[in-house]
PDB file of C-alpha atoms and ligand atoms in Angstrom:
ATOM      1  CA  UNK A   4     -10.850  20.293 -54.567  1.00 96.00           C
ATOM      2  CA  UNK A   5     -13.863  17.977 -54.251  1.00 98.00           C
ATOM      3  CA  UNK A   6     -14.129  15.538 -51.327  1.00 98.00           C
ATOM      4  CA  UNK A   7     -15.146  12.032 -52.386  1.00 98.00           C
ATOM      5  CA  UNK A   8     -16.595   9.273 -50.167  1.00 98.00           C
ATOM      6  CA  UNK A   9     -16.462   5.775 -51.671  1.00 99.00           C
ATOM      7  CA  UNK A  10     -18.951   3.109 -50.578  1.00 98.00           C
ATOM      8  CA  UNK A  11     -17.978  -0.547 -50.971  1.00 98.00           C
ATOM      9  CA  UNK A  12     -19.204  -3.988 -49.949  1.00 98.00           C
ATOM     10  CA  UNK A  13     -16.376  -6.230 -51.173  1.00 97.00           C
ATOM     11  CA  UNK A  14     -12.871  -6.297 -52.604  1.00 97.00           C
ATOM     12  CA  UNK A  15     -12.982  -2.677 -53.692  1.00 98.00           C
ATOM     13  CA  UNK A  16     -10.910  -2.916 -56.884  1.00 98.00           C
ATOM     14  CA  UNK A  17     -12.807   0.089 -58.301  1.00 98.00           C
ATOM     15  CA  UNK A  18     -12.236   1.985 -55.041  1.00 98.00           C
ATOM     16  CA  UNK A  19      -8.490   1.310 -55.286  1.00 98.00           C
ATOM     17  CA  UNK A  20      -8.350   2.696 -58.809  1.00 98.00           C
ATOM     18  CA  UNK A  21     -10.375   5.760 -57.824  1.00 98.00           C
ATOM     19  CA  UNK A  22      -8.104   6.464 -54.830  1.00 98.00           C
ATOM     20  CA  UNK A  23      -4.973   5.923 -56.910  1.00 98.00           C
ATOM     21  CA  UNK A  24      -6.283   8.389 -59.531  1.00 98.00           C
ATOM     22  CA  UNK A  25      -7.071  11.133 -57.016  1.00 98.00           C
ATOM     23  CA  UNK A  26      -3.673  12.787 -56.791  1.00 97.00           C
ATOM     24  CA  UNK A  27      -1.728  15.602 -58.447  1.00 97.00           C
ATOM     25  CA  UNK A  28      -3.908  17.879 -60.586  1.00 97.00           C
ATOM     26  CA  UNK A  29      -6.943  15.614 -60.253  1.00 97.00           C
ATOM     27  CA  UNK A  30      -9.765  17.876 -58.934  1.00 97.00           C
ATOM     28  CA  UNK A  31     -10.843  15.501 -56.132  1.00 98.00           C
ATOM     29  CA  UNK A  32      -9.473  13.574 -53.166  1.00 98.00           C
ATOM     30  CA  UNK A  33     -10.866  10.566 -51.306  1.00 98.00           C
ATOM     31  CA  UNK A  34     -12.064  11.577 -47.828  1.00 98.00           C
ATOM     32  CA  UNK A  35     -13.640   8.269 -46.722  1.00 98.00           C
ATOM     33  CA  UNK A  36     -14.051   4.626 -47.671  1.00 98.00           C
ATOM     34  CA  UNK A  37     -17.141   3.155 -46.033  1.00 98.00           C
ATOM     35  CA  UNK A  38     -18.401  -0.410 -46.138  1.00 98.00           C
ATOM     36  CA  UNK A  39     -21.602  -2.087 -44.962  1.00 98.00           C
ATOM     37  CA  UNK A  40     -19.568  -5.298 -44.554  1.00 98.00           C
ATOM     38  CA  UNK A  41     -17.207  -5.217 -41.537  1.00 98.00           C
ATOM     39  CA  UNK A  42     -14.589  -7.507 -43.080  1.00 98.00           C
ATOM     40  CA  UNK A  43     -14.778  -6.252 -46.664  1.00 98.00           C
ATOM     41  CA  UNK A  44     -11.400  -6.741 -48.341  1.00 98.00           C
ATOM     42  CA  UNK A  45     -11.463  -3.185 -49.648  1.00 98.00           C
ATOM     43  CA  UNK A  46     -11.264  -1.746 -46.110  1.00 98.00           C
ATOM     44  CA  UNK A  47      -7.745  -3.113 -45.600  1.00 98.00           C
ATOM     45  CA  UNK A  48      -6.703  -1.768 -49.016  1.00 98.00           C
ATOM     46  CA  UNK A  49      -8.076   1.684 -48.116  1.00 98.00           C
ATOM     47  CA  UNK A  50      -6.195   1.678 -44.818  1.00 98.00           C
ATOM     48  CA  UNK A  51      -2.985   0.726 -46.663  1.00 98.00           C
ATOM     49  CA  UNK A  52      -3.546   3.858 -48.772  1.00 98.00           C
ATOM     50  CA  UNK A  53      -4.070   5.951 -45.607  1.00 98.00           C
ATOM     51  CA  UNK A  54      -7.729   6.670 -46.384  1.00 98.00           C
ATOM     52  CA  UNK A  55     -10.117   7.009 -43.433  1.00 98.00           C
ATOM     53  CA  UNK A  56     -12.494   4.056 -43.234  1.00 98.00           C
ATOM     54  CA  UNK A  57     -15.832   3.466 -41.551  1.00 98.00           C
ATOM     55  CA  UNK A  58     -18.115   0.452 -41.227  1.00 98.00           C
ATOM     56  CA  UNK A  59     -21.892   0.720 -41.035  1.00 98.00           C
ATOM     57  CA  UNK A  60     -22.990  -2.897 -40.704  1.00 98.00           C
ATOM     58  CA  UNK A  61     -26.414  -3.315 -42.275  1.00 96.00           C
ATOM     59  CA  UNK A  62     -26.902  -6.488 -40.197  1.00 97.00           C
ATOM     60  CA  UNK A  63     -27.089  -4.278 -37.082  1.00 96.00           C
ATOM     61  CA  UNK A  64     -30.173  -2.652 -38.620  1.00 96.00           C
ATOM     62  CA  UNK A  65     -32.101  -5.762 -39.721  1.00 94.00           C
ATOM     63  CA  UNK A  66     -35.352  -4.747 -41.397  1.00 93.00           C
ATOM     64  CA  UNK A  67     -34.673  -1.129 -40.495  1.00 96.00           C
ATOM     65  CA  UNK A  68     -33.466   0.558 -43.669  1.00 96.00           C
ATOM     66  CA  UNK A  69     -34.122   3.995 -42.186  1.00 97.00           C
ATOM     67  CA  UNK A  70     -31.907   3.153 -39.212  1.00 97.00           C
ATOM     68  CA  UNK A  71     -29.156   1.864 -41.475  1.00 98.00           C
ATOM     69  CA  UNK A  72     -29.297   4.976 -43.626  1.00 98.00           C
ATOM     70  CA  UNK A  73     -29.356   7.248 -40.581  1.00 98.00           C
ATOM     71  CA  UNK A  74     -26.085   5.627 -39.479  1.00 98.00           C
ATOM     72  CA  UNK A  75     -24.774   5.961 -43.038  1.00 98.00           C
ATOM     73  CA  UNK A  76     -25.661   9.658 -43.073  1.00 98.00           C
ATOM     74  CA  UNK A  77     -24.029  10.222 -39.671  1.00 98.00           C
ATOM     75  CA  UNK A  78     -20.741   8.785 -40.987  1.00 98.00           C
ATOM     76  CA  UNK A  79     -21.030  10.723 -44.232  1.00 98.00           C
ATOM     77  CA  UNK A  80     -21.941  14.022 -42.523  1.00 97.00           C
ATOM     78  CA  UNK A  81     -18.697  13.692 -40.541  1.00 98.00           C
ATOM     79  CA  UNK A  82     -16.668  13.180 -43.748  1.00 98.00           C
ATOM     80  CA  UNK A  83     -18.436  16.043 -45.571  1.00 98.00           C
ATOM     81  CA  UNK A  84     -18.221  14.560 -49.099  1.00 98.00           C
ATOM     82  CA  UNK A  85     -19.080  16.637 -52.158  1.00 98.00           C
ATOM     83  CA  UNK A  86     -19.417  13.417 -54.158  1.00 98.00           C
ATOM     84  CA  UNK A  87     -20.318   9.841 -53.156  1.00 98.00           C
ATOM     85  CA  UNK A  88     -19.044   7.016 -55.384  1.00 98.00           C
ATOM     86  CA  UNK A  89     -20.758   3.626 -55.069  1.00 98.00           C
ATOM     87  CA  UNK A  90     -18.182   1.005 -56.054  1.00 98.00           C
ATOM     88  CA  UNK A  91     -19.340  -2.543 -55.618  1.00 97.00           C
ATOM     89  CA  UNK A  92     -21.783  -1.332 -52.960  1.00 97.00           C
ATOM     90  CA  UNK A  93     -24.487  -3.960 -52.721  1.00 95.00           C
ATOM     91  CA  UNK A  94     -27.246  -2.208 -50.750  1.00 95.00           C
ATOM     92  CA  UNK A  95     -30.198  -0.525 -52.446  1.00 93.00           C
ATOM     93  CA  UNK A  96     -30.488   3.070 -51.232  1.00 96.00           C
ATOM     94  CA  UNK A  97     -33.891   4.624 -50.517  1.00 96.00           C
ATOM     95  CA  UNK A  98     -35.355   7.588 -52.368  1.00 96.00           C
ATOM     96  CA  UNK A  99     -34.985   9.591 -49.124  1.00 97.00           C
ATOM     97  CA  UNK A 100     -31.254   8.891 -48.947  1.00 98.00           C
ATOM     98  CA  UNK A 101     -30.812   9.701 -52.639  1.00 97.00           C
ATOM     99  CA  UNK A 102     -32.707  12.986 -52.338  1.00 97.00           C
ATOM    100  CA  UNK A 103     -30.556  13.891 -49.318  1.00 97.00           C
ATOM    101  CA  UNK A 104     -27.492  13.573 -51.595  1.00 98.00           C
ATOM    102  CA  UNK A 105     -29.241  14.564 -54.821  1.00 95.00           C
ATOM    103  CA  UNK A 106     -26.929  15.047 -57.765  1.00 96.00           C
ATOM    104  CA  UNK A 107     -23.879  13.899 -55.811  1.00 98.00           C
ATOM    105  CA  UNK A 108     -23.962  10.082 -56.106  1.00 98.00           C
ATOM    106  CA  UNK A 109     -22.284   8.043 -58.866  1.00 98.00           C
ATOM    107  CA  UNK A 110     -22.331   4.304 -59.439  1.00 98.00           C
ATOM    108  CA  UNK A 111     -20.550   1.883 -61.702  1.00 98.00           C
ATOM    109  CA  UNK A 112     -22.643  -0.904 -63.171  1.00 98.00           C
ATOM    110  CA  UNK A 113     -21.200  -3.848 -65.138  1.00 98.00           C
ATOM    111  CA  UNK A 114     -23.421  -3.593 -68.237  1.00 98.00           C
ATOM    112  CA  UNK A 115     -24.129  -1.231 -71.110  1.00 98.00           C
ATOM    113  CA  UNK A 116     -27.149   0.437 -69.491  1.00 98.00           C
ATOM    114  CA  UNK A 117     -30.039   0.638 -70.009  1.00 98.00           C
ATOM    115  CA  UNK A 118     -29.505  -3.057 -70.760  1.00 98.00           C
ATOM    116  CA  UNK A 119     -29.302  -5.485 -67.829  1.00 98.00           C
ATOM    117  CA  UNK A 120     -30.169  -3.352 -64.825  1.00 97.00           C
ATOM    118  CA  UNK A 121     -29.828  -5.327 -61.593  1.00 95.00           C
ATOM    119  CA  UNK A 122     -27.685  -8.392 -61.004  1.00 96.00           C
ATOM    120  CA  UNK A 123     -26.029 -11.169 -63.050  1.00 98.00           C
ATOM    121  CA  UNK A 124     -25.383  -8.779 -65.916  1.00 98.00           C
ATOM    122  CA  UNK A 125     -22.709 -10.817 -67.695  1.00 98.00           C
ATOM    123  CA  UNK A 126     -24.632 -14.110 -67.756  1.00 98.00           C
ATOM    124  CA  UNK A 127     -27.678 -12.216 -69.048  1.00 98.00           C
ATOM    125  CA  UNK A 128     -25.642 -10.645 -71.864  1.00 98.00           C
ATOM    126  CA  UNK A 129     -24.289 -14.085 -72.793  1.00 98.00           C
ATOM    127  CA  UNK A 130     -27.757 -15.675 -72.712  1.00 98.00           C
ATOM    128  CA  UNK A 131     -28.971 -12.884 -75.013  1.00 98.00           C
ATOM    129  CA  UNK A 132     -26.154 -13.661 -77.443  1.00 98.00           C
ATOM    130  CA  UNK A 133     -24.802 -10.102 -77.318  1.00 98.00           C
ATOM    131  CA  UNK A 134     -21.593  -9.451 -79.281  1.00 98.00           C
ATOM    132  CA  UNK A 135     -20.559  -6.515 -77.104  1.00 98.00           C
ATOM    133  CA  UNK A 136     -20.741  -5.920 -73.357  1.00 98.00           C
ATOM    134  CA  UNK A 137     -19.232  -3.423 -70.985  1.00 98.00           C
ATOM    135  CA  UNK A 138     -19.825  -1.100 -68.071  1.00 98.00           C
ATOM    136  CA  UNK A 139     -21.537   2.191 -67.300  1.00 98.00           C
ATOM    137  CA  UNK A 140     -21.029   4.999 -64.802  1.00 98.00           C
ATOM    138  CA  UNK A 141     -24.259   6.807 -64.034  1.00 98.00           C
ATOM    139  CA  UNK A 142     -25.738   9.310 -61.616  1.00 98.00           C
ATOM    140  CA  UNK A 143     -27.751   7.523 -58.943  1.00 98.00           C
ATOM    141  CA  UNK A 144     -31.452   8.348 -58.833  1.00 96.00           C
ATOM    142  CA  UNK A 145     -34.380   6.636 -57.125  1.00 93.00           C
ATOM    143  CA  UNK A 146     -34.716   4.300 -60.127  1.00 91.00           C
ATOM    144  CA  UNK A 147     -32.269   1.405 -59.596  1.00 91.00           C
ATOM    145  CA  UNK A 148     -29.462   1.609 -62.210  1.00 94.00           C
ATOM    146  CA  UNK A 149     -31.586   4.168 -64.051  1.00 94.00           C
ATOM    147  CA  UNK A 150     -29.927   7.566 -63.619  1.00 95.00           C
ATOM    148  CA  UNK A 151     -28.269   9.685 -66.345  1.00 97.00           C
ATOM    149  CA  UNK A 152     -25.362   7.810 -67.930  1.00 98.00           C
ATOM    150  CA  UNK A 153     -22.061   9.727 -67.668  1.00 98.00           C
ATOM    151  CA  UNK A 154     -19.801   7.208 -69.368  1.00 98.00           C
ATOM    152  CA  UNK A 155     -19.635   3.765 -70.929  1.00 98.00           C
ATOM    153  CA  UNK A 156     -16.859   1.378 -71.966  1.00 98.00           C
ATOM    154  CA  UNK A 157     -17.379  -1.481 -74.428  1.00 98.00           C
ATOM    155  CA  UNK A 158     -15.637  -4.866 -74.705  1.00 98.00           C
ATOM    156  CA  UNK A 159     -16.231  -7.649 -77.234  1.00 98.00           C
ATOM    157  CA  UNK A 160     -17.994 -10.848 -76.210  1.00 98.00           C
ATOM    158  CA  UNK A 161     -15.802 -13.702 -77.458  1.00 98.00           C
ATOM    159  CA  UNK A 162     -16.762 -17.282 -78.428  1.00 96.00           C
ATOM    160  CA  UNK A 163     -16.652 -19.547 -75.386  1.00 97.00           C
ATOM    161  CA  UNK A 164     -16.991 -16.652 -72.956  1.00 98.00           C
ATOM    162  CA  UNK A 165     -18.360 -17.448 -69.544  1.00 98.00           C
ATOM    163  CA  UNK A 166     -19.717 -14.899 -67.060  1.00 98.00           C
ATOM    164  CA  UNK A 167     -16.311 -15.082 -65.363  1.00 98.00           C
ATOM    165  CA  UNK A 168     -14.212 -14.506 -68.501  1.00 98.00           C
ATOM    166  CA  UNK A 169     -16.492 -11.669 -69.565  1.00 98.00           C
ATOM    167  CA  UNK A 170     -16.344 -10.090 -66.095  1.00 98.00           C
ATOM    168  CA  UNK A 171     -12.552 -10.328 -66.218  1.00 98.00           C
ATOM    169  CA  UNK A 172     -12.570  -8.448 -69.542  1.00 98.00           C
ATOM    170  CA  UNK A 173     -14.993  -5.756 -68.285  1.00 98.00           C
ATOM    171  CA  UNK A 174     -13.420  -5.070 -64.881  1.00 98.00           C
ATOM    172  CA  UNK A 175     -10.195  -3.487 -66.230  1.00 98.00           C
ATOM    173  CA  UNK A 176     -12.366  -1.171 -68.321  1.00 98.00           C
ATOM    174  CA  UNK A 177     -14.287  -0.216 -65.157  1.00 98.00           C
ATOM    175  CA  UNK A 178     -10.935   0.745 -63.636  1.00 98.00           C
ATOM    176  CA  UNK A 179     -10.278   3.117 -66.539  1.00 98.00           C
ATOM    177  CA  UNK A 180     -13.817   4.468 -66.935  1.00 98.00           C
ATOM    178  CA  UNK A 181     -14.702   5.300 -63.337  1.00 98.00           C
ATOM    179  CA  UNK A 182     -11.674   7.546 -62.579  1.00 98.00           C
ATOM    180  CA  UNK A 183     -12.140   9.292 -65.930  1.00 98.00           C
ATOM    181  CA  UNK A 184     -15.834   9.984 -65.338  1.00 98.00           C
ATOM    182  CA  UNK A 185     -15.247  11.075 -61.724  1.00 98.00           C
ATOM    183  CA  UNK A 186     -12.574  13.545 -62.890  1.00 98.00           C
ATOM    184  CA  UNK A 187     -14.993  15.080 -65.403  1.00 98.00           C
ATOM    185  CA  UNK A 188     -17.879  15.057 -62.911  1.00 98.00           C
ATOM    186  CA  UNK A 189     -15.723  16.776 -60.253  1.00 98.00           C
ATOM    187  CA  UNK A 190     -14.850  19.385 -62.874  1.00 97.00           C
ATOM    188  CA  UNK A 191     -18.537  20.020 -63.558  1.00 96.00           C
ATOM    189  CA  UNK A 192     -18.677  18.212 -66.892  1.00 96.00           C
ATOM    190  CA  UNK A 193     -21.764  16.114 -67.542  1.00 94.00           C
ATOM    191  CA  UNK A 194     -21.376  15.136 -71.194  1.00 96.00           C
ATOM    192  CA  UNK A 195     -21.226  11.361 -71.665  1.00 97.00           C
ATOM    193  CA  UNK A 196     -17.829   9.792 -72.443  1.00 98.00           C
ATOM    194  CA  UNK A 197     -17.522   6.555 -74.458  1.00 98.00           C
ATOM    195  CA  UNK A 198     -14.536   4.214 -74.425  1.00 97.00           C
TER     196      UNK A 198
HETATM  197  C1  LIG B  24     -17.686  -4.984 -60.319  1.00 78.39           C
HETATM  198  O1  LIG B  24     -18.129  -5.821 -61.356  1.00 78.39           O
HETATM  199  C2  LIG B  24     -18.513  -3.725 -60.342  1.00 78.39           C
HETATM  200  O2  LIG B  24     -18.998  -3.422 -61.630  1.00 78.39           O
HETATM  201  C3  LIG B  24     -19.669  -4.049 -59.466  1.00 78.39           C
HETATM  202  O3  LIG B  24     -19.109  -4.822 -58.417  1.00 78.39           O
HETATM  203  C4  LIG B  24     -18.044  -5.613 -58.965  1.00 78.39           C
HETATM  204  C5  LIG B  24     -16.882  -5.677 -58.011  1.00 78.39           C
HETATM  205  O4  LIG B  24     -16.374  -4.386 -57.900  1.00 78.39           O
HETATM  206  N1  LIG B  24     -20.278  -2.840 -59.010  1.00 78.39           N
HETATM  207  P1  LIG B  24     -15.118  -4.072 -56.892  1.00 78.39           P
HETATM  208  O5  LIG B  24     -13.976  -4.970 -57.288  1.00 78.39           O
HETATM  209  O6  LIG B  24     -15.587  -4.374 -55.480  1.00 78.39           O
HETATM  210  O7  LIG B  24     -14.834  -2.623 -57.129  1.00 78.39           O
END
C-alpha cells in the first residue's frame, strides 16, 4: 500500500478526488495534505475527510527557498510518503528538492503538454485557436512542466469559449485523469494513458 502526500495551494478539488479514490482495492492511501497557504480551502476539505494536514507557509521563508524546502522536507519526512502528488501547488520546486524525491513526484497541469507549459494555459490555447485542449499528469523533473507524461485527457474547444468556460470543461477531466494515473503509478505502471 503506497503512502501519498498531496501538496496544494488552493481549493484542492484535485486533492479531494484523489483522496476519495484512495479506498478499497486502490493500491495507495493519502497520508498527508500539505499547503504553503495557511488558509487554503483544501485544508478544511482534507480535515473533513480525516486526512492529516500540515502548513508550510512560504511567506515565513521570504527569499529563502532552501529554508522553505527544508521545512517542506521536515513535514514530508514525518509523513513518509512513497509518492508526492502536486495538485494545484503553486510553488516552483528546486532541482535539489526534486532529486531528493526523484521519481516519486507527480503533477497535474491544465494543458496538453508539451504545449503551454507554465501559467494561463487556457487563454493561451484560445489565443492559438486550438480546437482541442485538456490536461496532463506528468512526473516532476527539474524542467518545469517537462517531465515524462503519464496521462492526458482531451476536451473540445467550443465557439465562444472563454478561459473560464474552457477551465470548467477541463477540470472534471482532471478529476478523472489524476486518480487513474496515480492508481497505475502506484502499481508500477508507467505507460501513458489517454482519455
Ligand atoms: C487546476 O486547473 C489544476 O490543473 C491546476 O490548479 C487548478 C486548481 O486545481 N494545477 P485544484 O482545484 O486546487 O485542485
